[in-house]
Amino acid sequence: MFTFLRRFVVIASVMSGCGSAWAAERPFHTLKRVSEAIVNATGGVCLDGSKPGYYLRPPVNESIHNWRIHLRGGGWCFNETQCWLRSKTSLGSSILWPDSIADASFGFLSSDPDVNPGFADWGAVFVEYCDGSSFTGDREQSVEVNGDVIIIIRLRGKRVLHAVMQDLEDNVKLL
């Protein structure tokens, strides 16, 4: 499974931005949502049940087959109420994600060859965070949050990561 990961740099951290003169010229990453078939096969969904996704920027030219994969951080929710509240934000639902994001302007996430001569021409994948457990949850059953109305949340971060990697392998053809 995921034999293609040997050819990639996987970065797991919280993404933040820095200003630079180059920032206005940065390429954008386009939002890709995991296919319905893969979501159904893996059960990988965000806290609110929406499809997980990632932002993609292809390599500088088609002859380059190297990729950077960034797993966005987001902290944990520690009980049903916290997870339900998070499911109403971009850290628990893909519904609120923008259609594109600007490229990072710092370090080895940058596509600026002056800032990042080693990886600037590589393709980049920013895996969005929406599970409340840093891609580790794997609960089959949904969780009911008690209150005036029964709310259902899903704790499936491990499945989200599996779904995203499967989608990258099947639909982006990273190999």
PDB file of C-alpha atoms in Angstrom:
ATOM      1  CA  MET A   1       0.000   0.000   0.000  1.00  0.00           C
ATOM      2  CA  PHE A   2       1.268   3.466  -0.935  1.00  0.00           C
ATOM      3  CA  THR A   3       4.529   2.223  -2.365  1.00  0.00           C
ATOM      4  CA  PHE A   4       4.829   5.585  -4.115  1.00  0.00           C
ATOM      5  CA  LEU A   5       5.663   7.314  -0.798  1.00  0.00           C
ATOM      6  CA  ARG A   6       9.305   6.322  -1.147  1.00  0.00           C
ATOM      7  CA  ARG A   7       9.633   9.020  -3.824  1.00  0.00           C
ATOM      8  CA  PHE A   8       8.248  11.894  -1.791  1.00  0.00           C
ATOM      9  CA  VAL A   9       9.098  14.240   1.010  1.00  0.00           C
ATOM     10  CA  VAL A  10       6.303  14.168   3.587  1.00  0.00           C
ATOM     11  CA  ILE A  11       6.094  17.229   5.797  1.00  0.00           C
ATOM     12  CA  ALA A  12       3.874  17.236   8.888  1.00  0.00           C
ATOM     13  CA  SER A  13       3.501  20.587  10.603  1.00  0.00           C
ATOM     14  CA  VAL A  14       1.242  23.585  10.981  1.00  0.00           C
ATOM     15  CA  MET A  15       1.421  25.718   7.869  1.00  0.00           C
ATOM     16  CA  SER A  16       1.944  29.454   8.349  1.00  0.00           C
ATOM     17  CA  GLY A  17       2.826  32.208   5.921  1.00  0.00           C
ATOM     18  CA  CYS A  18       5.510  34.858   5.754  1.00  0.00           C
ATOM     19  CA  GLY A  19       5.484  37.939   3.588  1.00  0.00           C
ATOM     20  CA  SER A  20       7.928  38.520   0.760  1.00  0.00           C
ATOM     21  CA  ALA A  21       8.222  40.435  -2.485  1.00  0.00           C
ATOM     22  CA  TRP A  22       7.889  37.109  -4.294  1.00  0.00           C
ATOM     23  CA  ALA A  23       4.567  36.371  -2.512  1.00  0.00           C
ATOM     24  CA  ALA A  24       2.478  38.230  -5.100  1.00  0.00           C
ATOM     25  CA  GLU A  25       3.869  35.972  -7.840  1.00  0.00           C
ATOM     26  CA  ARG A  26       3.505  32.655  -6.017  1.00  0.00           C
ATOM     27  CA  PRO A  27       1.653  29.926  -7.853  1.00  0.00           C
ATOM     28  CA  PHE A  28      -1.625  28.750  -6.415  1.00  0.00           C
ATOM     29  CA  HIS A  29      -2.611  25.293  -5.296  1.00  0.00           C
ATOM     30  CA  THR A  30      -6.023  24.076  -6.486  1.00  0.00           C
ATOM     31  CA  LEU A  31      -8.401  22.270  -4.125  1.00  0.00           C
ATOM     32  CA  LYS A  32      -9.061  18.649  -5.041  1.00  0.00           C
ATOM     33  CA  ARG A  33     -11.621  16.651  -3.116  1.00  0.00           C
ATOM     34  CA  VAL A  34     -11.252  12.915  -2.716  1.00  0.00           C
ATOM     35  CA  SER A  35     -13.425  11.034  -5.203  1.00  0.00           C
ATOM     36  CA  GLU A  36     -16.775   9.692  -4.046  1.00  0.00           C
ATOM     37  CA  ALA A  37     -15.706   6.133  -4.863  1.00  0.00           C
ATOM     38  CA  ILE A  38     -12.629   6.368  -2.631  1.00  0.00           C
ATOM     39  CA  VAL A  39     -14.589   8.028   0.181  1.00  0.00           C
ATOM     40  CA  ASN A  40     -17.125   5.201   0.014  1.00  0.00           C
ATOM     41  CA  ALA A  41     -14.416   2.513  -0.090  1.00  0.00           C
ATOM     42  CA  THR A  42     -12.323   3.904   2.783  1.00  0.00           C
ATOM     43  CA  GLY A  43     -14.916   5.630   4.968  1.00  0.00           C
ATOM     44  CA  GLY A  44     -12.548   8.614   5.133  1.00  0.00           C
ATOM     45  CA  VAL A  45     -14.642  11.683   5.927  1.00  0.00           C
ATOM     46  CA  CYS A  46     -14.199  14.884   7.921  1.00  0.00           C
ATOM     47  CA  LEU A  47     -15.790  15.362  11.354  1.00  0.00           C
ATOM     48  CA  ASP A  48     -18.987  16.664   9.750  1.00  0.00           C
ATOM     49  CA  GLY A  49     -19.108  13.910   7.089  1.00  0.00           C
ATOM     50  CA  SER A  50     -17.845  16.096   4.218  1.00  0.00           C
ATOM     51  CA  LYS A  51     -15.265  14.760   1.753  1.00  0.00           C
ATOM     52  CA  PRO A  52     -11.597  15.275   2.654  1.00  0.00           C
ATOM     53  CA  GLY A  53      -9.266  16.934   0.197  1.00  0.00           C
ATOM     54  CA  TYR A  54      -5.927  18.482  -0.599  1.00  0.00           C
ATOM     55  CA  TYR A  55      -4.422  21.362  -2.516  1.00  0.00           C
ATOM     56  CA  LEU A  56      -2.284  20.464  -5.507  1.00  0.00           C
ATOM     57  CA  ARG A  57       0.408  22.324  -7.446  1.00  0.00           C
ATOM     58  CA  PRO A  58       2.008  20.230 -10.199  1.00  0.00           C
ATOM     59  CA  PRO A  59       5.781  20.172 -10.692  1.00  0.00           C
ATOM     60  CA  VAL A  60       7.324  22.982 -12.736  1.00  0.00           C
ATOM     61  CA  ASN A  61       7.477  20.732 -15.801  1.00  0.00           C
ATOM     62  CA  GLU A  62       6.108  17.320 -16.659  1.00  0.00           C
ATOM     63  CA  SER A  63       9.528  15.657 -16.721  1.00  0.00           C
ATOM     64  CA  ILE A  64       9.888  16.157 -12.955  1.00  0.00           C
ATOM     65  CA  HIS A  65       8.326  13.357 -10.920  1.00  0.00           C
ATOM     66  CA  ASN A  66       9.155  14.541  -7.412  1.00  0.00           C
ATOM     67  CA  TRP A  67       6.531  15.694  -4.919  1.00  0.00           C
ATOM     68  CA  ARG A  68       6.358  17.347  -1.493  1.00  0.00           C
ATOM     69  CA  ILE A  69       3.430  16.236   0.649  1.00  0.00           C
ATOM     70  CA  HIS A  70       2.511  18.490   3.569  1.00  0.00           C
ATOM     71  CA  LEU A  71       0.124  17.236   6.264  1.00  0.00           C
ATOM     72  CA  ARG A  72      -1.479  20.305   7.776  1.00  0.00           C
ATOM     73  CA  GLY A  73      -1.710  20.336  11.556  1.00  0.00           C
ATOM     74  CA  GLY A  74      -4.712  21.477  13.511  1.00  0.00           C
ATOM     75  CA  GLY A  75      -4.633  20.229  17.068  1.00  0.00           C
ATOM     76  CA  TRP A  76      -6.983  17.806  18.723  1.00  0.00           C
ATOM     77  CA  CYS A  77     -10.478  17.893  20.106  1.00  0.00           C
ATOM     78  CA  PHE A  78     -10.720  15.938  23.357  1.00  0.00           C
ATOM     79  CA  ASN A  79     -14.435  15.269  23.807  1.00  0.00           C
ATOM     80  CA  GLU A  80     -17.618  15.043  21.766  1.00  0.00           C
ATOM     81  CA  THR A  81     -18.601  18.679  22.334  1.00  0.00           C
ATOM     82  CA  GLN A  82     -15.188  20.001  21.275  1.00  0.00           C
ATOM     83  CA  CYS A  83     -15.240  17.818  18.164  1.00  0.00           C
ATOM     84  CA  TRP A  84     -18.769  18.946  17.316  1.00  0.00           C
ATOM     85  CA  LEU A  85     -17.747  22.611  17.660  1.00  0.00           C
ATOM     86  CA  ARG A  86     -14.692  21.956  15.481  1.00  0.00           C
ATOM     87  CA  SER A  87     -16.896  20.277  12.852  1.00  0.00           C
ATOM     88  CA  LYS A  88     -18.405  23.723  12.201  1.00  0.00           C
ATOM     89  CA  THR A  89     -14.996  25.183  11.256  1.00  0.00           C
ATOM     90  CA  SER A  90     -12.447  24.623   8.484  1.00  0.00           C
ATOM     91  CA  LEU A  91     -10.601  22.271  10.871  1.00  0.00           C
ATOM     92  CA  GLY A  92     -13.558  19.862  10.865  1.00  0.00           C
ATOM     93  CA  SER A  93     -15.322  20.440   7.565  1.00  0.00           C
ATOM     94  CA  SER A  94     -14.147  20.740   3.980  1.00  0.00           C
ATOM     95  CA  ILE A  95     -17.181  22.855   3.092  1.00  0.00           C
ATOM     96  CA  LEU A  96     -15.377  25.996   4.284  1.00  0.00           C
ATOM     97  CA  TRP A  97     -12.119  25.467   2.378  1.00  0.00           C
ATOM     98  CA  PRO A  98     -11.284  27.981  -0.378  1.00  0.00           C
ATOM     99  CA  ASP A  99     -10.949  26.744  -3.968  1.00  0.00           C
ATOM    100  CA  SER A 100      -7.246  27.640  -4.014  1.00  0.00           C
ATOM    101  CA  ILE A 101      -4.440  28.752  -1.695  1.00  0.00           C
ATOM    102  CA  ALA A 102      -1.228  30.669  -2.327  1.00  0.00           C
ATOM    103  CA  ASP A 103       2.044  28.792  -2.344  1.00  0.00           C
ATOM    104  CA  ALA A 104       4.189  28.975   0.789  1.00  0.00           C
ATOM    105  CA  SER A 105       6.814  31.724   0.711  1.00  0.00           C
ATOM    106  CA  PHE A 106       9.224  30.210   3.223  1.00  0.00           C
ATOM    107  CA  GLY A 107      11.708  27.373   3.607  1.00  0.00           C
ATOM    108  CA  PHE A 108      11.496  24.122   1.731  1.00  0.00           C
ATOM    109  CA  LEU A 109       7.765  24.572   1.137  1.00  0.00           C
ATOM    110  CA  SER A 110       8.480  27.527  -1.130  1.00  0.00           C
ATOM    111  CA  SER A 111       8.393  27.300  -4.918  1.00  0.00           C
ATOM    112  CA  ASP A 112      10.792  30.235  -5.181  1.00  0.00           C
ATOM    113  CA  PRO A 113      14.146  28.853  -6.425  1.00  0.00           C
ATOM    114  CA  ASP A 114      16.026  31.618  -4.577  1.00  0.00           C
ATOM    115  CA  VAL A 115      14.471  30.538  -1.273  1.00  0.00           C
ATOM    116  CA  ASN A 116      14.325  26.812  -1.945  1.00  0.00           C
ATOM    117  CA  PRO A 117      16.806  25.688  -4.611  1.00  0.00           C
ATOM    118  CA  GLY A 118      16.472  22.016  -3.668  1.00  0.00           C
ATOM    119  CA  PHE A 119      12.693  21.562  -3.921  1.00  0.00           C
ATOM    120  CA  ALA A 120      11.293  24.611  -5.753  1.00  0.00           C
ATOM    121  CA  ASP A 121      10.536  22.735  -8.967  1.00  0.00           C
ATOM    122  CA  TRP A 122       8.876  19.763  -7.215  1.00  0.00           C
ATOM    123  CA  GLY A 123       5.122  19.339  -7.194  1.00  0.00           C
ATOM    124  CA  ALA A 124       3.363  20.090  -3.921  1.00  0.00           C
ATOM    125  CA  VAL A 125       0.406  18.578  -2.108  1.00  0.00           C
ATOM    126  CA  PHE A 126      -1.063  20.243   0.996  1.00  0.00           C
ATOM    127  CA  VAL A 127      -3.299  17.708   2.739  1.00  0.00           C
ATOM    128  CA  GLU A 128      -5.971  19.628   4.636  1.00  0.00           C
ATOM    129  CA  TYR A 129      -6.829  18.770   8.220  1.00  0.00           C
ATOM    130  CA  CYS A 130     -10.454  18.020   9.133  1.00  0.00           C
ATOM    131  CA  ASP A 131     -10.510  15.129  11.587  1.00  0.00           C
ATOM    132  CA  GLY A 132      -9.720  16.412  15.099  1.00  0.00           C
ATOM    133  CA  SER A 133      -7.056  13.770  15.810  1.00  0.00           C
ATOM    134  CA  SER A 134      -4.051  14.472  13.571  1.00  0.00           C
ATOM    135  CA  PHE A 135      -4.974  11.744  11.080  1.00  0.00           C
ATOM    136  CA  THR A 136      -5.138   9.006  13.752  1.00  0.00           C
ATOM    137  CA  GLY A 137      -8.831   8.357  14.501  1.00  0.00           C
ATOM    138  CA  ASP A 138     -10.390   5.171  13.162  1.00  0.00           C
ATOM    139  CA  ARG A 139     -13.843   4.785  14.667  1.00  0.00           C
ATOM    140  CA  GLU A 140     -16.320   2.919  12.461  1.00  0.00           C
ATOM    141  CA  GLN A 141     -19.440   4.177  14.230  1.00  0.00           C
ATOM    142  CA  SER A 142     -20.393   7.834  14.209  1.00  0.00           C
ATOM    143  CA  VAL A 143     -20.590   9.580  17.584  1.00  0.00           C
ATOM    144  CA  GLU A 144     -23.783  11.192  18.823  1.00  0.00           C
ATOM    145  CA  VAL A 145     -23.344  14.474  20.648  1.00  0.00           C
ATOM    146  CA  ASN A 146     -26.121  14.896  23.201  1.00  0.00           C
ATOM    147  CA  GLY A 147     -27.963  18.146  23.648  1.00  0.00           C
ATOM    148  CA  ASP A 148     -31.211  19.628  22.464  1.00  0.00           C
ATOM    149  CA  VAL A 149     -30.635  17.959  19.102  1.00  0.00           C
ATOM    150  CA  ILE A 150     -28.608  14.825  18.426  1.00  0.00           C
ATOM    151  CA  ILE A 151     -25.591  15.776  16.328  1.00  0.00           C
ATOM    152  CA  ILE A 152     -23.448  13.159  14.594  1.00  0.00           C
ATOM    153  CA  ILE A 153     -19.692  13.495  14.184  1.00  0.00           C
ATOM    154  CA  ARG A 154     -17.184  11.101  12.653  1.00  0.00           C
ATOM    155  CA  LEU A 155     -13.744  10.328  14.081  1.00  0.00           C
ATOM    156  CA  ARG A 156     -11.882   8.924  11.076  1.00  0.00           C
ATOM    157  CA  GLY A 157      -8.572  10.733  10.611  1.00  0.00           C
ATOM    158  CA  LYS A 158      -6.623   7.599   9.732  1.00  0.00           C
ATOM    159  CA  ARG A 159      -9.196   6.862   7.044  1.00  0.00           C
ATOM    160  CA  VAL A 160      -8.985  10.469   5.807  1.00  0.00           C
ATOM    161  CA  LEU A 161      -5.244  10.106   5.266  1.00  0.00           C
ATOM    162  CA  HIS A 162      -5.739   6.729   3.579  1.00  0.00           C
ATOM    163  CA  ALA A 163      -8.418   8.215   1.287  1.00  0.00           C
ATOM    164  CA  VAL A 164      -6.242  11.186   0.324  1.00  0.00           C
ATOM    165  CA  MET A 165      -3.215   9.008  -0.446  1.00  0.00           C
ATOM    166  CA  GLN A 166      -5.368   6.610  -2.461  1.00  0.00           C
ATOM    167  CA  ASP A 167      -6.852   9.541  -4.402  1.00  0.00           C
ATOM    168  CA  LEU A 168      -3.368  10.912  -5.104  1.00  0.00           C
ATOM    169  CA  GLU A 169      -2.244   7.520  -6.356  1.00  0.00           C
ATOM    170  CA  ASP A 170      -5.353   6.860  -8.480  1.00  0.00           C
ATOM    171  CA  ASN A 171      -6.326  10.288  -9.801  1.00  0.00           C
ATOM    172  CA  VAL A 172      -3.227  12.482  -9.733  1.00  0.00           C
ATOM    173  CA  LYS A 173      -0.935   9.698 -10.969  1.00  0.00           C
ATOM    174  CA  LEU A 174       1.995  10.660  -8.779  1.00  0.00           C
ATOM    175  CA  LEU A 175       3.950   7.643  -9.990  1.00  0.00           C
TER     176      LEU A 175
END
